[in-house]
PDB file of C-alpha atoms and ligand atoms in Angstrom:
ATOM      1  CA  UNK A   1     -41.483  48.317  51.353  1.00 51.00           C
ATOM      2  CA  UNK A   2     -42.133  51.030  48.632  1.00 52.00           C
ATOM      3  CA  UNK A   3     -39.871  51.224  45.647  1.00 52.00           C
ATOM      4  CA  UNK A   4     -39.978  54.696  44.038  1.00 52.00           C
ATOM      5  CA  UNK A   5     -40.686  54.522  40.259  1.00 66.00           C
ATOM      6  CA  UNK A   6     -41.856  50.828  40.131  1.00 83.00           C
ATOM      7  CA  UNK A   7     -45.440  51.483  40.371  1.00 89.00           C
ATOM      8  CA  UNK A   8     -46.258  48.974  37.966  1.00 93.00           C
ATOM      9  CA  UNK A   9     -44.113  45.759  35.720  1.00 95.00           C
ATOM     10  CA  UNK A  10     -45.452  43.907  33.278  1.00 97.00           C
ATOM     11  CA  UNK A  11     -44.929  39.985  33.632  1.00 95.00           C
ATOM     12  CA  UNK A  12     -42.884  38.685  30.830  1.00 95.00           C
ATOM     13  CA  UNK A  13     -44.211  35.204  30.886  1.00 89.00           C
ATOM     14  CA  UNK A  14     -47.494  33.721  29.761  1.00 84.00           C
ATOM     15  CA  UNK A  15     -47.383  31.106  33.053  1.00 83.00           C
ATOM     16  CA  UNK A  16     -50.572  32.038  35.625  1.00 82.00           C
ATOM     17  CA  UNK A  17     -48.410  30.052  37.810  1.00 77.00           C
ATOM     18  CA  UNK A  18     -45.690  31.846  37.923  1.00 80.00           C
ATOM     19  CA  UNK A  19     -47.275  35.251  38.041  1.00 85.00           C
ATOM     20  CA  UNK A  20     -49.389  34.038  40.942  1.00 82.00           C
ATOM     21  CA  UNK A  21     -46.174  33.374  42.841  1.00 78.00           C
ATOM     22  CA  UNK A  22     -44.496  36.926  41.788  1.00 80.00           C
ATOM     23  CA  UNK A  23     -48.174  38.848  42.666  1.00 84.00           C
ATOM     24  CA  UNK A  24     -47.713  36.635  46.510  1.00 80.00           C
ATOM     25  CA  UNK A  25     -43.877  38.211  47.191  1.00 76.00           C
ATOM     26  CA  UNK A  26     -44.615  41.349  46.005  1.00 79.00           C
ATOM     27  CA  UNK A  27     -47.719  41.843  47.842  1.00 81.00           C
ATOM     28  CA  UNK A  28     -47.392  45.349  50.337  1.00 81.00           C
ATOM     29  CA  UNK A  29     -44.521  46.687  48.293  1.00 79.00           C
ATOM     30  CA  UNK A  30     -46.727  49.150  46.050  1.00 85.00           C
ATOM     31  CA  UNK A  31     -45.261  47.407  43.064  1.00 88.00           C
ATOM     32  CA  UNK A  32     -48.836  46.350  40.719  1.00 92.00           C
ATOM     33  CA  UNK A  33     -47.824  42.770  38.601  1.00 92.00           C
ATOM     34  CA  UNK A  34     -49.566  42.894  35.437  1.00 95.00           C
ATOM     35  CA  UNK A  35     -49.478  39.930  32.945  1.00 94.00           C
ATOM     36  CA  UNK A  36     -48.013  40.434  29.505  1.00 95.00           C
ATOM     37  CA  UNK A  37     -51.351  38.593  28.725  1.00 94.00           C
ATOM     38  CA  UNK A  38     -53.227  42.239  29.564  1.00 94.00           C
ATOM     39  CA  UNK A  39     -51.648  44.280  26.842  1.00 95.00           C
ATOM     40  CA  UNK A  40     -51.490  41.618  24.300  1.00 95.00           C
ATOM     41  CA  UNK A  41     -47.768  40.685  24.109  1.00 95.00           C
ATOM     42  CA  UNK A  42     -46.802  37.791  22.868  1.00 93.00           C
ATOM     43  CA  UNK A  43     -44.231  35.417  24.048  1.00 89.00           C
ATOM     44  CA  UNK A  44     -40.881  36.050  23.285  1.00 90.00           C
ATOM     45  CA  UNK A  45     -38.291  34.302  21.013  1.00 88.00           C
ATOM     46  CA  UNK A  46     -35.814  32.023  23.400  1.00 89.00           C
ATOM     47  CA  UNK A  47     -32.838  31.774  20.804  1.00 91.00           C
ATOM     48  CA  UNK A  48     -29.958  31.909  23.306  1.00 96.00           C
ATOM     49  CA  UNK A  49     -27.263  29.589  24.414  1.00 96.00           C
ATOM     50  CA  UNK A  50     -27.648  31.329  27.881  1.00 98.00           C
ATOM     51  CA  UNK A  51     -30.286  31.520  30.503  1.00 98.00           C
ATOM     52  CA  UNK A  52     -29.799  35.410  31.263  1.00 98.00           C
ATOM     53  CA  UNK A  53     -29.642  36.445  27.660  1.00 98.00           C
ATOM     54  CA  UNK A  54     -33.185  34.536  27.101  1.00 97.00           C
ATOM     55  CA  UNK A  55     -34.430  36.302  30.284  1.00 97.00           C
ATOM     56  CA  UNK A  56     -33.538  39.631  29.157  1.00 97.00           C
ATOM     57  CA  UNK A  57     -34.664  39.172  25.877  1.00 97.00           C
ATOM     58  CA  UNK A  58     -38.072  38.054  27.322  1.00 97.00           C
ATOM     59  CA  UNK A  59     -37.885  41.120  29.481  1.00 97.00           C
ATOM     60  CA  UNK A  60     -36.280  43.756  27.012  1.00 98.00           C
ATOM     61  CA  UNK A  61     -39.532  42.749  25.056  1.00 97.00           C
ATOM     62  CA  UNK A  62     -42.306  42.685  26.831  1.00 97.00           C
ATOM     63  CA  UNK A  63     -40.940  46.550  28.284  1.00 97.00           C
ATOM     64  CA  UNK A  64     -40.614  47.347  24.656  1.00 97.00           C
ATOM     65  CA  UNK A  65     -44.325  46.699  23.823  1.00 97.00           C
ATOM     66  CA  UNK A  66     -45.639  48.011  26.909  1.00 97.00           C
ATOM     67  CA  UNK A  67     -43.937  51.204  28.107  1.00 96.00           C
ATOM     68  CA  UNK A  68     -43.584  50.079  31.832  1.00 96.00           C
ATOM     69  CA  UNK A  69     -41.193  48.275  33.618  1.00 96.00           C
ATOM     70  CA  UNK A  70     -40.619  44.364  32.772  1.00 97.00           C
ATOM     71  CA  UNK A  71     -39.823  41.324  34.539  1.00 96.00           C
ATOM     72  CA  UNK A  72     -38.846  38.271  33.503  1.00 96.00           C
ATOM     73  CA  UNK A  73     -37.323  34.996  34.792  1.00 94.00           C
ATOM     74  CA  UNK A  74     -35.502  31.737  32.739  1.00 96.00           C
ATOM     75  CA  UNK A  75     -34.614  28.293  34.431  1.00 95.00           C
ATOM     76  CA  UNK A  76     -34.209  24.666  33.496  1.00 96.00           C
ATOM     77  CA  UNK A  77     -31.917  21.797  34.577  1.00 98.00           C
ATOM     78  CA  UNK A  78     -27.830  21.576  34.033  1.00 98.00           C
ATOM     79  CA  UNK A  79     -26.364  17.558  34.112  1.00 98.00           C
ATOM     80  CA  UNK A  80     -22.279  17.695  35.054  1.00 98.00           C
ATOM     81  CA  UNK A  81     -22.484  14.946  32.680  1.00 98.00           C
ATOM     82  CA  UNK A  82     -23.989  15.787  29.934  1.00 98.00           C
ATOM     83  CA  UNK A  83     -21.631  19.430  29.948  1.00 98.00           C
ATOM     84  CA  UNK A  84     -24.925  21.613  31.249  1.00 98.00           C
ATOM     85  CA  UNK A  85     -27.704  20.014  28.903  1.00 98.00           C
ATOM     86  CA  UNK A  86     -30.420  19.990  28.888  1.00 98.00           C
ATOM     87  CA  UNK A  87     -30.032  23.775  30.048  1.00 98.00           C
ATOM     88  CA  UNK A  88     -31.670  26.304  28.056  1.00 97.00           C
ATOM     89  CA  UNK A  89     -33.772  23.382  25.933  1.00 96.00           C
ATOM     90  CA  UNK A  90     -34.824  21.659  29.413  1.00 96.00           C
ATOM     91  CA  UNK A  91     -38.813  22.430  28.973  1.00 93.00           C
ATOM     92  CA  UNK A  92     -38.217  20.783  25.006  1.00 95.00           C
ATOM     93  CA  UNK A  93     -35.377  18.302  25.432  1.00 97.00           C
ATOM     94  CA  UNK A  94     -37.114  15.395  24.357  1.00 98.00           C
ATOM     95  CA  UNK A  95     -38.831  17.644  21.164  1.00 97.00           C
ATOM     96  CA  UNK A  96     -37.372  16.446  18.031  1.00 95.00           C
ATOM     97  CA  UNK A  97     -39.454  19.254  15.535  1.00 94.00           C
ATOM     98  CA  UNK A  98     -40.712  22.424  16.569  1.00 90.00           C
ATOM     99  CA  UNK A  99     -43.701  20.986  16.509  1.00 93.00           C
ATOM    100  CA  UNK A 100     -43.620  18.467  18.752  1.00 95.00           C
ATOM    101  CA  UNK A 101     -45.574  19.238  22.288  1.00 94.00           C
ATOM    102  CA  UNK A 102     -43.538  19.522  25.098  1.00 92.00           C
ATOM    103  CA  UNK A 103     -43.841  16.412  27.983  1.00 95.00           C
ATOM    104  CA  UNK A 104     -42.365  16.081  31.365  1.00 95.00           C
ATOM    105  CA  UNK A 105     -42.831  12.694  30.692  1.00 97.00           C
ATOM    106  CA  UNK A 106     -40.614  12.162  27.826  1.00 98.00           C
ATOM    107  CA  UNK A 107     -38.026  14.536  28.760  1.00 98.00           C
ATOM    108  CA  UNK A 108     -37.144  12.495  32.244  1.00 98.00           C
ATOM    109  CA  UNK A 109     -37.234   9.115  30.255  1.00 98.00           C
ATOM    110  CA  UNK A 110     -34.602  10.822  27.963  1.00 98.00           C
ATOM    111  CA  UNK A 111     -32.311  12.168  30.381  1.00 98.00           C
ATOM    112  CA  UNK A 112     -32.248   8.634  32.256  1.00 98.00           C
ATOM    113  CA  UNK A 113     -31.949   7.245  29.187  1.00 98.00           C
ATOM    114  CA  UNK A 114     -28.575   9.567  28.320  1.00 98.00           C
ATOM    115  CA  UNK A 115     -27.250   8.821  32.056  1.00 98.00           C
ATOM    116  CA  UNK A 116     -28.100   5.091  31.682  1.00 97.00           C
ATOM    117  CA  UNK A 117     -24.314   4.249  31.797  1.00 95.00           C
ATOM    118  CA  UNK A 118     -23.036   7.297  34.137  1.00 98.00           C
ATOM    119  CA  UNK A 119     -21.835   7.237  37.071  1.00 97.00           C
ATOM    120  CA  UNK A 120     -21.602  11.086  37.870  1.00 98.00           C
ATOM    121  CA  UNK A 121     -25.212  12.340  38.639  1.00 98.00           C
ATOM    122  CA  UNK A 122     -24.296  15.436  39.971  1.00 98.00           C
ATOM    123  CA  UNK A 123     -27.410  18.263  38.458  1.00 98.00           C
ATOM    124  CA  UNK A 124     -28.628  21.480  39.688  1.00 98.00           C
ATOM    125  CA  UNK A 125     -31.709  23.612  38.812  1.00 98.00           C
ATOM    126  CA  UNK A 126     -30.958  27.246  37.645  1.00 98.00           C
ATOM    127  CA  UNK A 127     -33.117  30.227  37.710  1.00 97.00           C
ATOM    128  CA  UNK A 128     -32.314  33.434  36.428  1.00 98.00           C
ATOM    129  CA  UNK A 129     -35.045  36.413  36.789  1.00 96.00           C
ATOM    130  CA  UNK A 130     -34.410  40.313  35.255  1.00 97.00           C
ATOM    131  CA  UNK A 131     -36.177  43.236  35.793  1.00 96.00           C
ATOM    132  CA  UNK A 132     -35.632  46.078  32.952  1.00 96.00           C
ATOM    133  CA  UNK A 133     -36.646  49.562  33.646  1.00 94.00           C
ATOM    134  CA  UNK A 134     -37.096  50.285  30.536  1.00 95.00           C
ATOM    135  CA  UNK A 135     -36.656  48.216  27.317  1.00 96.00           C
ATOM    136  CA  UNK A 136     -33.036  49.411  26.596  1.00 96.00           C
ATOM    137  CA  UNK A 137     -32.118  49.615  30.530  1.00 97.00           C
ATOM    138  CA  UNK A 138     -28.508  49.607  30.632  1.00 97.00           C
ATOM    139  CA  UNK A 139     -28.404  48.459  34.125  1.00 95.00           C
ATOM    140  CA  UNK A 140     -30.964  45.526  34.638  1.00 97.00           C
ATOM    141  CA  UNK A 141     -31.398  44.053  38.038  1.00 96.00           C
ATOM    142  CA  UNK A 142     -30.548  40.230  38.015  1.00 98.00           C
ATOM    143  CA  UNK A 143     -30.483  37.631  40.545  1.00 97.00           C
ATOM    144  CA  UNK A 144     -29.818  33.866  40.408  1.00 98.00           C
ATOM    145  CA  UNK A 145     -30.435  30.629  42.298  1.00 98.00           C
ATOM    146  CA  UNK A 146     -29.263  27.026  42.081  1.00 98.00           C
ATOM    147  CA  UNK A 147     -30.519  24.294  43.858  1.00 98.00           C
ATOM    148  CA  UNK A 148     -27.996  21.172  43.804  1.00 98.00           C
ATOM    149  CA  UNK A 149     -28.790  17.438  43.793  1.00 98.00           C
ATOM    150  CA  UNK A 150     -28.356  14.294  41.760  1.00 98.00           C
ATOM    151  CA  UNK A 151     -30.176  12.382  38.932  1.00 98.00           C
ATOM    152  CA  UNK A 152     -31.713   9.434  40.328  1.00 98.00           C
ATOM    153  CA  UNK A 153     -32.150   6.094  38.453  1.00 97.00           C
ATOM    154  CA  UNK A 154     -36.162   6.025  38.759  1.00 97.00           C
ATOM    155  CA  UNK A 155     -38.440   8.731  39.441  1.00 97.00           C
ATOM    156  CA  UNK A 156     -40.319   9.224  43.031  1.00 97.00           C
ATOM    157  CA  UNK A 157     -43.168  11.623  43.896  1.00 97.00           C
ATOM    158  CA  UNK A 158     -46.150  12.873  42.678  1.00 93.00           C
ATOM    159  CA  UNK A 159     -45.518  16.647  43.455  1.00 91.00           C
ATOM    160  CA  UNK A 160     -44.018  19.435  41.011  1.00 87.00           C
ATOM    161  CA  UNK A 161     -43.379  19.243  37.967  1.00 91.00           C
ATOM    162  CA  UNK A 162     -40.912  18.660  35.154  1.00 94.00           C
ATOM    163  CA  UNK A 163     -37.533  16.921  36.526  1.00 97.00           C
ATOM    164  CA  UNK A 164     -38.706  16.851  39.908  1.00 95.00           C
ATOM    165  CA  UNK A 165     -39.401  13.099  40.205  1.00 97.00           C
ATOM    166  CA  UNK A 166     -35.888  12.621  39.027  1.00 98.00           C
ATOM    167  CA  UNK A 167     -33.395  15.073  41.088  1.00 98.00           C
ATOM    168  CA  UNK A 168     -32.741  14.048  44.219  1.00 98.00           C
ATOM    169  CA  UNK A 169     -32.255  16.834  47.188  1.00 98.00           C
ATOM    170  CA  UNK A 170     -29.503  14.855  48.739  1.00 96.00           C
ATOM    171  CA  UNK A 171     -29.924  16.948  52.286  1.00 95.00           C
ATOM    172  CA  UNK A 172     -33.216  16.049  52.713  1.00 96.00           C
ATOM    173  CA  UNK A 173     -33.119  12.710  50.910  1.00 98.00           C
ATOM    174  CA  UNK A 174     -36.745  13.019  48.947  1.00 98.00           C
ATOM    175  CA  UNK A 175     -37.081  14.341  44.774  1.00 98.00           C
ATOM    176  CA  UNK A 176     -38.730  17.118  44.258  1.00 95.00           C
ATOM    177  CA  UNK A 177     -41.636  15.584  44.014  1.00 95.00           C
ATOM    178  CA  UNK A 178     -41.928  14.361  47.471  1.00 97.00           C
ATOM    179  CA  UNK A 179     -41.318  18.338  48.883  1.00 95.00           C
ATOM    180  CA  UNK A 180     -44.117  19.837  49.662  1.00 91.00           C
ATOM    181  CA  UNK A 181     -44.674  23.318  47.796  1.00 86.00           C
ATOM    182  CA  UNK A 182     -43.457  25.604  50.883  1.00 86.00           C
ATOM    183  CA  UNK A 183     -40.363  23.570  51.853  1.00 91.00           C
ATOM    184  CA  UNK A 184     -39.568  23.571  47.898  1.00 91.00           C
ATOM    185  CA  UNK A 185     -40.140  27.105  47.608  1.00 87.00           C
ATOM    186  CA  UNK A 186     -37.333  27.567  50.401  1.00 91.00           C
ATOM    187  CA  UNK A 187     -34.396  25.715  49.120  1.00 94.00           C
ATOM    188  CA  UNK A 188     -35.488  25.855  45.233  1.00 93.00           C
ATOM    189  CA  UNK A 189     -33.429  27.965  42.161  1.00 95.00           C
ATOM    190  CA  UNK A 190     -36.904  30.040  42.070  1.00 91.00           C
ATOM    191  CA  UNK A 191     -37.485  30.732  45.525  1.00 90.00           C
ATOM    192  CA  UNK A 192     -33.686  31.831  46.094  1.00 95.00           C
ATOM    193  CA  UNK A 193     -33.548  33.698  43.114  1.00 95.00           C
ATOM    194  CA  UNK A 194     -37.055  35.685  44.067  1.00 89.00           C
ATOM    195  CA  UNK A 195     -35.280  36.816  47.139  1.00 90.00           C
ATOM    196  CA  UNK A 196     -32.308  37.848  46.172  1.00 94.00           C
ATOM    197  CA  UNK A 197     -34.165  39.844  43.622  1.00 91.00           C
ATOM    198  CA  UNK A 198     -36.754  41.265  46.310  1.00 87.00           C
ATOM    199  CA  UNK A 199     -33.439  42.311  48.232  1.00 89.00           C
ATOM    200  CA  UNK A 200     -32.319  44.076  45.570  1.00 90.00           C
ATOM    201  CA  UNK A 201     -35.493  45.904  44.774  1.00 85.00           C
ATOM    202  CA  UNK A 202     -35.324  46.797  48.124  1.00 80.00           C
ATOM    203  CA  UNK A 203     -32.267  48.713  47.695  1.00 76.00           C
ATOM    204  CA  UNK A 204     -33.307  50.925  44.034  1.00 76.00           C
TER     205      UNK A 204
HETATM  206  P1  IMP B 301     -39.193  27.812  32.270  1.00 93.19           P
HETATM  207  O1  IMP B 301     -38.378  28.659  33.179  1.00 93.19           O
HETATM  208  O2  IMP B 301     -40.654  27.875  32.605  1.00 93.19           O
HETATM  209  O3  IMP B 301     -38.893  28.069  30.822  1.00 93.19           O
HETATM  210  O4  IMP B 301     -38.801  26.304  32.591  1.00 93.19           O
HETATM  211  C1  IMP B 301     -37.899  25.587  31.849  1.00 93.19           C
HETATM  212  C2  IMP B 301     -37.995  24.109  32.100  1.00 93.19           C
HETATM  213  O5  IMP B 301     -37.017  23.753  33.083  1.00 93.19           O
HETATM  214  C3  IMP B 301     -39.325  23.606  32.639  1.00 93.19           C
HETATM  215  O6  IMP B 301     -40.242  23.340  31.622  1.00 93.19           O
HETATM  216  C4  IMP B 301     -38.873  22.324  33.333  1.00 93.19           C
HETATM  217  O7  IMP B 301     -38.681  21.294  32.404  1.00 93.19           O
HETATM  218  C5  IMP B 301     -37.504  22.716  33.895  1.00 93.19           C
HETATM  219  N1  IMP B 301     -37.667  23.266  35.254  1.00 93.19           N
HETATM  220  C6  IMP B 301     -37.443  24.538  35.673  1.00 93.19           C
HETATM  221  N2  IMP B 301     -37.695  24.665  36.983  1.00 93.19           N
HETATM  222  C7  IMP B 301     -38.083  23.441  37.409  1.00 93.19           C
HETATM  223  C8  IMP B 301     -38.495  22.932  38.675  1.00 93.19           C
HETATM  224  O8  IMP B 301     -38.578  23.636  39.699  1.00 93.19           O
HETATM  225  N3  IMP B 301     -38.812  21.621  38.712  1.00 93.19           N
HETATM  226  C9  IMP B 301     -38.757  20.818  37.624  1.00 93.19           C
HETATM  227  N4  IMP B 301     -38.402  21.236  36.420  1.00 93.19           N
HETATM  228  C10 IMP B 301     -38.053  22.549  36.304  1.00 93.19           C
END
């Protein structure tokens, strides 16, 4: 696959992780990853209500700085229940001052703690990623995915990270963190929305 103009996009995320997984799909499609890390941007202001206006904030900025393209993703957890929280503040839900460090931990002991009494434990995982052309691109790409399931009463698993011992993938019965990383990265909010965004790369 070679996408004209996209020779190179800046990362708009200081997460290895992450950029180790966007370097992997993109490999063979002449598109370079670079981390924002590289040209000295720092991480973005998240002051949205919104996944996709924190995403293209993230990206708008990080294009800004740098001159090339950006990309940048924004996800969390939505609980019927609790009307779409913890949503945008998933990674700090259980942070009561700015300062306070952000802990997986903590933030799944609060959220069973909120459902304690609920009966409805419907949840889904979100993931929004944008790519900007350029920092005032008036036509970003976007694409989305959502991965249902249900809060569960305990957690189970030792894989993942943040909610996973908690949301249950009802089809195949196990959290997820008792998926294995490839079978996750098939059905999950990032994987889907990494393909639907490779598909429409494919098309530009
Ligand atoms: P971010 O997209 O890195 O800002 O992630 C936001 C937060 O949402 C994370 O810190 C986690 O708490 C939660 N989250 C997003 N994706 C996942 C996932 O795949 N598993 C578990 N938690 C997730």
């Amino acid at each position: 696959m070679q996408v004209s103009g996209l020779q190179k996009i800046v990362f708009a995320s200081g997460n290895q992780g992450k950029l180790r997984e966007m370097q992997h799909l993109l490999q063979g499609s002449g598109i370079e990853v670079l981390a924002q890390s590289a040209f000295n941007v720092p991480e973005a202001d998240e002051p949205y209500s919104t996944f996709i206006e924190n995403a293209l904030a993230k990206a708008r900025h990080a294009s800004q700085l740098t001159g090339l393209p950006s990309l940048a993703d924004d996800s969390g957890i939505c609980v019927d229940a609790l009307e779409g929280l913890p949503g945008v503040h998933s990674a700090r839900y259980a942070c009561e001052t700015p300062d306070d460090q952000k802990s997986d931990h903590a933030n799944n002991t609060k959220l069973l703690k909120a459902l304690a009494n609920e009966t409805n434990r419907q949840a889904h995982y979100y993931c929004v990623m944008v790519l900007v052309k350029y920092a005032q691109d008036p036509q970003p790409l976007i694409a989305e995915g959502i991965w249902h399931g249900e809060i569960l009463t305990a957690a189970r698993g030792n894989e993942g990270f943040g909610y996973d011992p908690i949301f249950l993938d009802v089809a195949s019965g196990k959290t997820g963190a008792e998926l294995n990383i490839e079978v996750k990265n098939k059905i999950s909010h990032r994987g889907l929305a990494l393909q639907q965004l490779l598909n429409k790369i494919k098309l530009l």
